[in-house]
């Protein structure tokens, strides 16, 4: 069992195909992280996740746009984008606080903290239709439109709040890692959003987590 | 009815504040006018009322997006605001613009524009959540600064709301006031219009989409995006770096491609060393501009610059997000962060007399920017600060202000370059008559210079004007500075048209200079004559300040408009038709961008950083974007013709509002200093930007000919108006004897 602390201290890497404790996976994916030894052991599959470095993010929302452009019909909207910049843009991840000037966001300390899908298992687990499964090649949890009925359980339960139900098609919209070549990363003008393999994600996720907290 | 095209949202909201009735109409009526500014000018033409003031209930204000806003097209998030403007003589129409994320949100909510008319009895704000549009009471927001207004409305609506608001200055009907949106983006001159209507803010949440034409594929959008990234430069389309970089053939200190070795986002939590920014590194495009050093000097910028910022969909990021901890510790502000660009930082610095770089300047600019933005004050492209600075340098305030008021102003702070001065300074302007005491200073600065001068630019007794005395006395100010001696002015009556430091360029509109003869000789001078405020035009600047060697720029200019279109800066040759064509092109592209709504501080892209393309850009990108997004295959020439139609309408509306056919002598007139400066030099000498009176008249002849305007009056002829499907405009002008024979 590797705890998050041990992993960071030893600079240990996570190898694809290895079985690891839930602590690390919980940390990386942002769901159910705890030092509880009862946490089930999870196998790390190939692929990884998109993470934004809030220090480099300049709030242009080009990632959001490219996401809209590259999925389905080209209707641009923060609602149909699988990466969420707009919702944290002005006042940070916690919305308007009495000390908003000290919080994140354009009206705060000007740090933009976009939310990305961490490819955890939550949406997959809660979906009553079994419409979300793992793409074994990319590791992305992907929605099967034929099975999805738009009930919204996945959106409700997503710890990153990055799933939306498309208003017109009534299908769940979630990050599918663009079949292994994420468009958001290609258009980011500062390299703020990148695809990280599980091995490389630790430091980036830790930095991102820091910016998700209340200041 | 929904539109079958991509791009346009399909609907326009009409909000009547008197009756509280909100209606929806189709955007299709306005398709010939593109969007943005085109919608604004068409609405104001259709509903024209003679002789009204900007702050009258009959005046309309149009907030509009274009077909590209929200589509994701690069730099397409501008918002145009069109209305009569109280800062302009006769309160003529102007269009102001802000960036940010407002117009995309408007589109996501399903609207291309909002027309605001009438006048509410009590303060209200407009709440738009997709189809649900309501007027909400704003009594508790009245008197609140812009930043807290944003927070309060976001708290009510949800933080994803995009909000535009006025500050105390708009509420107090201060002519030099803004409408602002989050992140320091402000549009100049119309805050008082909303203030007069008692409309404090507009908040929008849009959960819908901006649809792209069905015929367009995702790959086409990405391809065009990539094509643009291959030829776009830094802000103002600087296409060579400001300092030498290993990959670059050229460098130019004039370029806004500031990001490079030695530039650090030093206030970031982990400072970012920008390093080299090769033109083809797509993931460094957003670091190229890093413009803080332009406003603060490199040493200061490297300490306080956190990151660049800007609008939806823009990779260039011209805004400077800065962190100056002293804002909190020493100046008692609730924040240590401020974001702005250009005059947002420069106006406070100009007002204080332009101290050189250092901490004092940083404090003035950051603290000043905070007060300007929180109060919603407009600099009128520096006119506010030029007036403050020049009148202080000339000792005029001591003469103009009542002794008690003069004594109450902390001039020692001003002389010490102490940024604490900013608080009282901008509060006086924003609160106008509600500021304790006579407050002649604040009321004068906020009112607009045109109110205080006679036909010759000489000052009236300011108090008489403010007290609306029927025949005001003159202020009896004279030129007395040593520097005035060079111009034989000492002892003569002071006139703002003779004072080159006041920078009044278009004397009939009393508009500030903005990239006029100092940038592009007669080209800049001519395009500074047409609009009713500073022309907000960067079409020419994006070429001539690109940083390429003059020979290359001249070659590009010659290929587009003919030989001799562009002279070396400060070494001008006589007027020629190539220059007239260049000036017209600048305006058409400007109007095109304000209609699409695309950033004219970046586009058009006629040059590029790509040596393999011989540094040539692509001026047809706007048409490519328009075609892909709307699905209406449109060439550059066709799209330009649509923009020119809007430009013709703009001119016609000015004629109508002024009720004046003689635009040549009553509108397109430059200040004396433009011709008289540099007394030891003649027009055409190297090292002067001075213009020549006869040559400018020839310039007007040639320019009018290009525009299809009557030579004597500068008014569009019937033939011209009909060519642009504006026959109804010709009919109306003719019925009022305002159409040239
Ligand atoms: S979208 Fe699904 S996989 Fe992604 S973070 Fe949310 S719950 Fe986890
Ligand atoms: S494209 Fe990059 S810089 Fe722009 S909002 Fe997305 S992550 Fe931030």
XYZ file of C-alpha atoms in Angstrom, chain B residues 460 672 713:
3
model
C -15.008 80.192 -20.435
C -4.125 74.485 -34.974
C -19.667 69.081 -47.963
